[in-house]
Tab-separated table of C-alpha atoms in Angstrom:
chain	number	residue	atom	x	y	z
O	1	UNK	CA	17.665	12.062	-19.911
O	2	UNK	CA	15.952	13.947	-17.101
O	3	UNK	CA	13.739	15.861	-20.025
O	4	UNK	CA	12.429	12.424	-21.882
O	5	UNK	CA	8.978	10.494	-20.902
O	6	UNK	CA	10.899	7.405	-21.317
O	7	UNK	CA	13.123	7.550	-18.862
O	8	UNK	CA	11.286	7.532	-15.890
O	9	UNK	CA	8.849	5.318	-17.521
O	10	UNK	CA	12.046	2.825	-17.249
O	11	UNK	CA	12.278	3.045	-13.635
O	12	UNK	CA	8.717	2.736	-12.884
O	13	UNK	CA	8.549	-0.512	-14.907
O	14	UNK	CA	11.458	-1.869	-13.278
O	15	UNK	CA	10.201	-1.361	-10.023
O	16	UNK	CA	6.806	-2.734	-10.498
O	17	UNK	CA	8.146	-5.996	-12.290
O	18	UNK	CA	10.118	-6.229	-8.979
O	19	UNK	CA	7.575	-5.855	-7.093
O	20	UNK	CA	5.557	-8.363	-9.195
O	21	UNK	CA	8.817	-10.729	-9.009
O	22	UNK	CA	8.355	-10.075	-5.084
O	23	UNK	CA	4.908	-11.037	-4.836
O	24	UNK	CA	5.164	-14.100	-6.968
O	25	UNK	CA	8.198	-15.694	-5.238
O	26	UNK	CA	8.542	-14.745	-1.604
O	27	UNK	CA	6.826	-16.393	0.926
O	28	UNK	CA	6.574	-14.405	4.241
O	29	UNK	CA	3.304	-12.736	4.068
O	30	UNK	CA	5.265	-9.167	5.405
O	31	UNK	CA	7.705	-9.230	2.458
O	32	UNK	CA	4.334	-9.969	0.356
O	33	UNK	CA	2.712	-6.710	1.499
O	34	UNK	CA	6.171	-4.773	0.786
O	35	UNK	CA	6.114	-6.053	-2.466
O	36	UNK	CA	2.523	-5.180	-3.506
O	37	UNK	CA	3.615	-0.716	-2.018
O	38	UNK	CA	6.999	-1.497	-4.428
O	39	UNK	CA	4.361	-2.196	-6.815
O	40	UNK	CA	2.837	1.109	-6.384
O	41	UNK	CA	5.818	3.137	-6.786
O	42	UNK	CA	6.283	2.157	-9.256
O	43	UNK	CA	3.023	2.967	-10.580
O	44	UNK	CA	2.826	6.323	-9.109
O	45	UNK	CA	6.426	6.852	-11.027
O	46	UNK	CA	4.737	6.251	-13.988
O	47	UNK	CA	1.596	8.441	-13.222
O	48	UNK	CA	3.597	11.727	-12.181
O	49	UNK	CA	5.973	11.413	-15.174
O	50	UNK	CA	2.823	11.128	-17.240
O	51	UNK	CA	1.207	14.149	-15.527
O	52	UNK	CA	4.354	16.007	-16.013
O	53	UNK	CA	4.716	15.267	-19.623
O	54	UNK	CA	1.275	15.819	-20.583
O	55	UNK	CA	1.134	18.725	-18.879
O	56	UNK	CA	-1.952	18.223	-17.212
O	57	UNK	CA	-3.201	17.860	-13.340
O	58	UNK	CA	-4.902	14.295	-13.870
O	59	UNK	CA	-1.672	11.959	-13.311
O	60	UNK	CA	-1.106	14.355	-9.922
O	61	UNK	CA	-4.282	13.679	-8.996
O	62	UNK	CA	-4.228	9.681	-9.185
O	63	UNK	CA	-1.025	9.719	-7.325
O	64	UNK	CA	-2.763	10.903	-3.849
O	65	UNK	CA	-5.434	8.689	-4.956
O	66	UNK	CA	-3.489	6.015	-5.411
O	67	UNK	CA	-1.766	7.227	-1.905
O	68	UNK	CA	-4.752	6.913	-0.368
O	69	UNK	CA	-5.511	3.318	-1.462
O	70	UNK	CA	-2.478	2.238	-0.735
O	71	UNK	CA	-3.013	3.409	3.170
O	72	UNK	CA	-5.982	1.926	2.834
O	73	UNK	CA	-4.789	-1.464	1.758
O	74	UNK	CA	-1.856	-2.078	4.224
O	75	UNK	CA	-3.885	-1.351	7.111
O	76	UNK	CA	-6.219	-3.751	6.391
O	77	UNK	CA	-3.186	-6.677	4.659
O	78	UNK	CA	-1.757	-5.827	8.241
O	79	UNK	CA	-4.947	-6.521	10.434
O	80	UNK	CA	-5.156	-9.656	8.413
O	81	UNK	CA	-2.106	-10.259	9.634
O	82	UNK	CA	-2.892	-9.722	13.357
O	83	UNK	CA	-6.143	-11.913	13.482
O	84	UNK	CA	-4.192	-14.435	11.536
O	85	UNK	CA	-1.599	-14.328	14.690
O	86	UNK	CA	-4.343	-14.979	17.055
O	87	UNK	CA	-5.159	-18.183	14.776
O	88	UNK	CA	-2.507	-19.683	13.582
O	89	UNK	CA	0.941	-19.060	14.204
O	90	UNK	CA	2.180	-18.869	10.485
O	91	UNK	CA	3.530	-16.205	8.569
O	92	UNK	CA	4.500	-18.391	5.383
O	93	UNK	CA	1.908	-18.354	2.279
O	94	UNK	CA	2.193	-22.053	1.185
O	95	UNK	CA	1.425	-23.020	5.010
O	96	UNK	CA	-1.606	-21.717	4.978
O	97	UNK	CA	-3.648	-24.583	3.278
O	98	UNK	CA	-7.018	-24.437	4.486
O	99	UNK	CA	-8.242	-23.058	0.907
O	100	UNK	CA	-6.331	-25.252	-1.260
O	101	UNK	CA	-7.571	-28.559	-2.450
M	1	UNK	CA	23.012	17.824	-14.245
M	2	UNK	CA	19.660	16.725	-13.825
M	3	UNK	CA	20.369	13.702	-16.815
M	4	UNK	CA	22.961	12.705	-13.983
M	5	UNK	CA	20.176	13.293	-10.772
M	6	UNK	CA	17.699	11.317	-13.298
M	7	UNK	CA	20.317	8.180	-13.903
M	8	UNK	CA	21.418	7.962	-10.218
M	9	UNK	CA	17.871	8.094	-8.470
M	10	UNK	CA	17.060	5.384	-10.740
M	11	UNK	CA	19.854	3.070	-10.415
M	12	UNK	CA	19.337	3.379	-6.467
M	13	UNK	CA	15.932	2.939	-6.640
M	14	UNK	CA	16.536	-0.163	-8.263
M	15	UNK	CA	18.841	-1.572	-6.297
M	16	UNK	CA	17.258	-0.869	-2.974
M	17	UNK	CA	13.957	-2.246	-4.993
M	18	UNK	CA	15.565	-5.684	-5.065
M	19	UNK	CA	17.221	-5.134	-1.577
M	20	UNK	CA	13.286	-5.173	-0.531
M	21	UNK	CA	12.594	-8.368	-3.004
M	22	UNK	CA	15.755	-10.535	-2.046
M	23	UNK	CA	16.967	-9.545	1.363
M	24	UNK	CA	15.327	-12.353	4.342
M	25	UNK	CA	14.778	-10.520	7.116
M	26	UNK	CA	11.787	-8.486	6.944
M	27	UNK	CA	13.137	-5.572	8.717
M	28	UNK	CA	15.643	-5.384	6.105
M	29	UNK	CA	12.984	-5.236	3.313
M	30	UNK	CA	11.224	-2.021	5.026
M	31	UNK	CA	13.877	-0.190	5.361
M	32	UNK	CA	14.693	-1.107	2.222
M	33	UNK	CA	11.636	0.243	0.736
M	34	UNK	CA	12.116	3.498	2.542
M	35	UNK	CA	15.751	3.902	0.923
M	36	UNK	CA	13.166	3.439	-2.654
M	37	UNK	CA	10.741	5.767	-1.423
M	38	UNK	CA	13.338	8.470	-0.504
M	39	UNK	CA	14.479	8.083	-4.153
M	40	UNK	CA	11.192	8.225	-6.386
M	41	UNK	CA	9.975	11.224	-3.981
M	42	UNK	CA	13.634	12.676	-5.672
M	43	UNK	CA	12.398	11.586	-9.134
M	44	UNK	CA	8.781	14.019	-8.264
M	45	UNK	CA	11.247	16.736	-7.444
M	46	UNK	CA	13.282	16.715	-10.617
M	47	UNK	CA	9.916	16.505	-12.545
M	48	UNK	CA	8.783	19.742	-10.536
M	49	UNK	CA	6.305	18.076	-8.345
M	50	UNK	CA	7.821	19.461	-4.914
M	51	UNK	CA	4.712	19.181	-3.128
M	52	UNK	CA	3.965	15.066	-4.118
M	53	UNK	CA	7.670	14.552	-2.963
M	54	UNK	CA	6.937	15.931	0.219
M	55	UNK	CA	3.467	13.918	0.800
M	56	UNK	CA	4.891	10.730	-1.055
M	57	UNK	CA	7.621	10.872	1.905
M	58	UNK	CA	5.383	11.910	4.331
M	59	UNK	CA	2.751	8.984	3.898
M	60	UNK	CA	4.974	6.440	3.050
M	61	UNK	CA	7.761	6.823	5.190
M	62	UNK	CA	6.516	8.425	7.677
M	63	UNK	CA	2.982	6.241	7.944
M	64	UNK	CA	2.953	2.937	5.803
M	65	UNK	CA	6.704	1.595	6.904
M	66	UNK	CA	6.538	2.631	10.102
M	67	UNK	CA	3.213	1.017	10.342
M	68	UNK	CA	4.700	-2.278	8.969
M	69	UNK	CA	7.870	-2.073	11.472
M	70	UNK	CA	5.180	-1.863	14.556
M	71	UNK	CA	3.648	-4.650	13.243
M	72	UNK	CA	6.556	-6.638	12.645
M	73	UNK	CA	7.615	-5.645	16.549
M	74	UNK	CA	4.116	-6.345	17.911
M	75	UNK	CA	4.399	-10.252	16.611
M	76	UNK	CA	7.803	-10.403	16.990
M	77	UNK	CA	8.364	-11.326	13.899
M	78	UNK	CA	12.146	-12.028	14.062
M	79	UNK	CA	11.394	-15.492	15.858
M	80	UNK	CA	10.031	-16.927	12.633
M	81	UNK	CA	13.254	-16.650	10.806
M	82	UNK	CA	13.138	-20.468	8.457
M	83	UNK	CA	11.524	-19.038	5.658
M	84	UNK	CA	10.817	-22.657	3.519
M	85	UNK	CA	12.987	-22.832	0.316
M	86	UNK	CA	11.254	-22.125	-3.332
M	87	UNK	CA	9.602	-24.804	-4.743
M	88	UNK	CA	10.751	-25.959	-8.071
M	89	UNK	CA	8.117	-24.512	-10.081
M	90	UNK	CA	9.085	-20.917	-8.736
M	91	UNK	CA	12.754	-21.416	-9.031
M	92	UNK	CA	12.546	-22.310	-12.851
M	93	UNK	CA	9.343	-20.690	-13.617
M	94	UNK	CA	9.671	-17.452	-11.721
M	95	UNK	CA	12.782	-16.315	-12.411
M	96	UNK	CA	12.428	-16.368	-16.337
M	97	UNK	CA	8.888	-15.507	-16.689
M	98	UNK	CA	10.099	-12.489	-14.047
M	99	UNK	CA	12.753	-11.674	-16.831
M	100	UNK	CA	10.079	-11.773	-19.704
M	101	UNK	CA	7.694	-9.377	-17.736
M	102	UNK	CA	10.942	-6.901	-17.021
M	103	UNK	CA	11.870	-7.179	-20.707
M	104	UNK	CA	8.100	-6.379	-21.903
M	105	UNK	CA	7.506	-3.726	-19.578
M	106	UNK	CA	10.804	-1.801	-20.238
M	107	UNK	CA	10.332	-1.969	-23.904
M	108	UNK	CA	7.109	-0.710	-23.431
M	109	UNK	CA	8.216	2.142	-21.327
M	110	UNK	CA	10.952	2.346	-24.168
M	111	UNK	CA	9.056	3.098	-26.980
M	112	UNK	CA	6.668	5.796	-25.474
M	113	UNK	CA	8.020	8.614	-27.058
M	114	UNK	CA	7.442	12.346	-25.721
M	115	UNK	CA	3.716	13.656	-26.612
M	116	UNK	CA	3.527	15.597	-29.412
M	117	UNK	CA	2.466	18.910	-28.848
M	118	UNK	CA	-1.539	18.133	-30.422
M	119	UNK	CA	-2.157	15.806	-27.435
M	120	UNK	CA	-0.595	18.312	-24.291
M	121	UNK	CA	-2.901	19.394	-21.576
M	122	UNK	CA	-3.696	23.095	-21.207
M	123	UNK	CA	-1.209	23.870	-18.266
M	124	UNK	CA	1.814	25.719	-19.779
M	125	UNK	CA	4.907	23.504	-18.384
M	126	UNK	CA	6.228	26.296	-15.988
M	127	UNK	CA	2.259	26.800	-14.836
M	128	UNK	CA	2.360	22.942	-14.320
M	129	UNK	CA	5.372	22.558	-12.399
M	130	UNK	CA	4.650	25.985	-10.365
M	131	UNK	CA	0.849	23.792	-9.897
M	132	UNK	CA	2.077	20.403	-9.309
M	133	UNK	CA	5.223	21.615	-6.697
M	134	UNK	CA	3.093	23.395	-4.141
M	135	UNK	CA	-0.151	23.094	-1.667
M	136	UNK	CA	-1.918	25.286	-3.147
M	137	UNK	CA	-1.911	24.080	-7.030
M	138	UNK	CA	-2.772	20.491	-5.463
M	139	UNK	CA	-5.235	21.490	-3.520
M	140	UNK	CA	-6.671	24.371	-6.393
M	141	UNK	CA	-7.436	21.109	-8.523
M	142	UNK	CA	-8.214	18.612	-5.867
M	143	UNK	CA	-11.273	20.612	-4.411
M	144	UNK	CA	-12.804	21.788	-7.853
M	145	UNK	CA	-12.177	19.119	-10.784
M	146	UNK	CA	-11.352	16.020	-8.675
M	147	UNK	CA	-13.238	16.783	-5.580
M	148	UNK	CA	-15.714	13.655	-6.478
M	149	UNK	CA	-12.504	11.220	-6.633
M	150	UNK	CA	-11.076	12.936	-3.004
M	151	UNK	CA	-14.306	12.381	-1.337
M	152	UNK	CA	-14.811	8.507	-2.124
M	153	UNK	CA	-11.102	8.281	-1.107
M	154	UNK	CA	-12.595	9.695	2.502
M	155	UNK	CA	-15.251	7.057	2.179
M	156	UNK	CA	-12.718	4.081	1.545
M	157	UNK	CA	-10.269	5.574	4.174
M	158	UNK	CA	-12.992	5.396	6.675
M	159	UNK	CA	-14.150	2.309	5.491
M	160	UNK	CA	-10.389	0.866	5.650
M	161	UNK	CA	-10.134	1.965	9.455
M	162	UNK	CA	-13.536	0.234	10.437
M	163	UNK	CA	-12.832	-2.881	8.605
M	164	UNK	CA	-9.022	-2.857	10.591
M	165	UNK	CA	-10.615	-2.298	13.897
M	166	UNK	CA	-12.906	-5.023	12.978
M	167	UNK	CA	-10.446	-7.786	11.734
M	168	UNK	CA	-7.829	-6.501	14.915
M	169	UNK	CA	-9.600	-6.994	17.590
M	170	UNK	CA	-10.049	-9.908	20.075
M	171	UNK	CA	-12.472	-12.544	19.213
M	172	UNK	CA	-16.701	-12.069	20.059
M	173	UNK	CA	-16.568	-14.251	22.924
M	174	UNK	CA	-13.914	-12.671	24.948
M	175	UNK	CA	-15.975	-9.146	25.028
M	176	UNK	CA	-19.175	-11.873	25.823
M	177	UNK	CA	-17.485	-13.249	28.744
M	178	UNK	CA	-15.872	-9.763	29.978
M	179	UNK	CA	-19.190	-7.963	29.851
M	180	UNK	CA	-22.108	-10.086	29.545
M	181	UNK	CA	-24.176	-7.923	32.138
M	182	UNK	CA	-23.720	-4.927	29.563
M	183	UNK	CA	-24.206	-6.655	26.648
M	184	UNK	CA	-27.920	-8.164	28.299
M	185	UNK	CA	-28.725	-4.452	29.649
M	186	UNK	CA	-28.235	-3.259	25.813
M	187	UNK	CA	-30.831	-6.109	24.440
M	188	UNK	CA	-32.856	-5.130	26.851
M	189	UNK	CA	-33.263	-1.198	27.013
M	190	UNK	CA	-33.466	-1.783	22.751
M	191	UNK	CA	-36.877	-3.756	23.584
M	192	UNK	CA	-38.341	-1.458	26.490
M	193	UNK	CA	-40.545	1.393	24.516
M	194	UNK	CA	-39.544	3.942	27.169
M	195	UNK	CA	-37.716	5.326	30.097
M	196	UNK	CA	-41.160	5.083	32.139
M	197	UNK	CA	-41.859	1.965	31.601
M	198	UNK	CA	-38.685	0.355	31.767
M	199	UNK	CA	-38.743	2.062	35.165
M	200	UNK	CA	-41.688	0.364	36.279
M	201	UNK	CA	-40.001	-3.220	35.422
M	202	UNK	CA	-36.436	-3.333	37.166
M	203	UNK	CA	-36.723	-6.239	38.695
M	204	UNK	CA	-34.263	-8.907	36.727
M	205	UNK	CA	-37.022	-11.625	36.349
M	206	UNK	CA	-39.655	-9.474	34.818
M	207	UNK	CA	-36.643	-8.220	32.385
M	208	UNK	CA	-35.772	-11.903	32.049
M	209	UNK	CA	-39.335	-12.432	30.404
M	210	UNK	CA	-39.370	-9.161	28.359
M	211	UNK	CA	-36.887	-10.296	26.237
């Protein structure tokens, strides 16, 4: 099992549907953020088993990229969060209305 | 061995994945994903990618999560504990279109067979995993073929830390009211031409009218 593409395909596609599932359904905006690096595990599963199976360097490559980003992304989903604490004290999605008709 | 390795990383992985879905308390989620981020980093080393393992731990573990749990501490998140309940639409929706996605994506990942040897990269596989597993293959192909990709990362991480400070920080008018001598002074050396002459008009009304 260890030796077939497929197999860790698997896992990365089960952990980015639940991290899909995650973003979809829960509400507090923390779990949210968790969901969306599950997300990316899965993804960089997926990339490295790729890399590995193709034998090339590419996959490797867009798995510190994809590192990177996702640095990138939860510092600034996290200083959202902080100014968003100085606003309003609210940490649930569907209680923030102020964009929704 | 490694077929057994393969099947129990996975299963874990999973079911720490939906420990960080499901479980309420926040906390619990992060360390959650940590327990899933210990585990893929063992899927890179049973592919031979030693080195990713390493940095995939490092970054995540070591930066992202713990970033997260600060966070969580600094707002004291624990307080907020009455998450509302689902609405309808996500009770009966979600969970079966979540079910659909899982089935598509897994048959997907199913029926990708192993590349036949006409479409394989030009790294023998004991080249790739001796390239992939340390510092020095990583780095041999980050700084010549993919150096254009590392250095717009540098860009965006910069860009990332600016934009934090930015959105973190206390409001405009609190630094207004703490400093407003400073802030005046700046206006006002920007509009004197020079040292000189700003020299020869230091008295505040004359600075008053400059500007």
């Amino acid at each position: 099992m260890a030796d077939y593409l497929n197999s860790y395909l698997f896992i990365g596609a089960i952990l980015f549907t639940l991290g899909a599932f995650g973003v979809l359904v829960r509400r507090n905006i923390i779990v949210v953020l968790l969901s969306v690096e599950l997300m990316l595990q899965g993804v960089n599963l997926s990339l490295g088993a790729f890399s590995t199976f193709y034998h090339d360097m590419g996959g490797y490559m867009l798995v510190l990229l994809s590192l990177a980003i996702a640095a990138a992304e939860a510092v600034v989903g996290l200083a959202i969060l902080v100014a968003l604490s100085r606003h309003v004290d609210e940490f649930y999605v569907d209680r923030l209305k102020s964009l929704r008709w | 061995m490694s077929d057994l390795a393969c099947t129990w990383l996975g299963l874990m992985a999973t079911i720490f994945g939906l420990g960080t879905v499901l479980l309420r308390s926040p906390v619990h989620s992060a360390l959650s994903l940590v327990m899933v981020v210990f585990h893929v980093a063992g899927l890179f080393v049973l592919m031979g990618a030693g080195f990713l393992a390493a940095l995939q731990v490092i970054v995540y573990a070591g930066a992202i999560i713990v970033l997260f749990l600060f966070t969580m501490m600094l707002l004291n998140l624990e307080q907020h504990d009455n998450e509302p309940h689902m609405h309808r639409y996500q009770k009966w929706l979600g969970f079966p279109l979540g079910g659909a996605l899982l089935i598509e994506a897994t048959w997907i990942a199913l029926a990708q067979a192993n590349p036949s040897e006409t479409l394989l990269g030009k790294y023998s596989p004991e080249r790739l995993s001796e390239l992939g597993g340390t510092a020095f293959g990583i780095a041999d192909a980050m700084f010549t073929s993919y150096l254009l990709p590392f250095e717009v990362a540098g860009v965006l991480l910069l860009a990332a830390s600016v934009a934090a400070l930015s959105l973190a920080r206390k409001p405009d008018e609190d630094i207004m009211k703490a400093m407003p001598d400073m802030v005046s002074d700046a206006a006002g050396s920007m509009t004197q031409p020079s040292v000189q002459e700003s020299k020869l008009n230091q008295s505040p009304t004359e600075r008053g009218d400059n500007h």
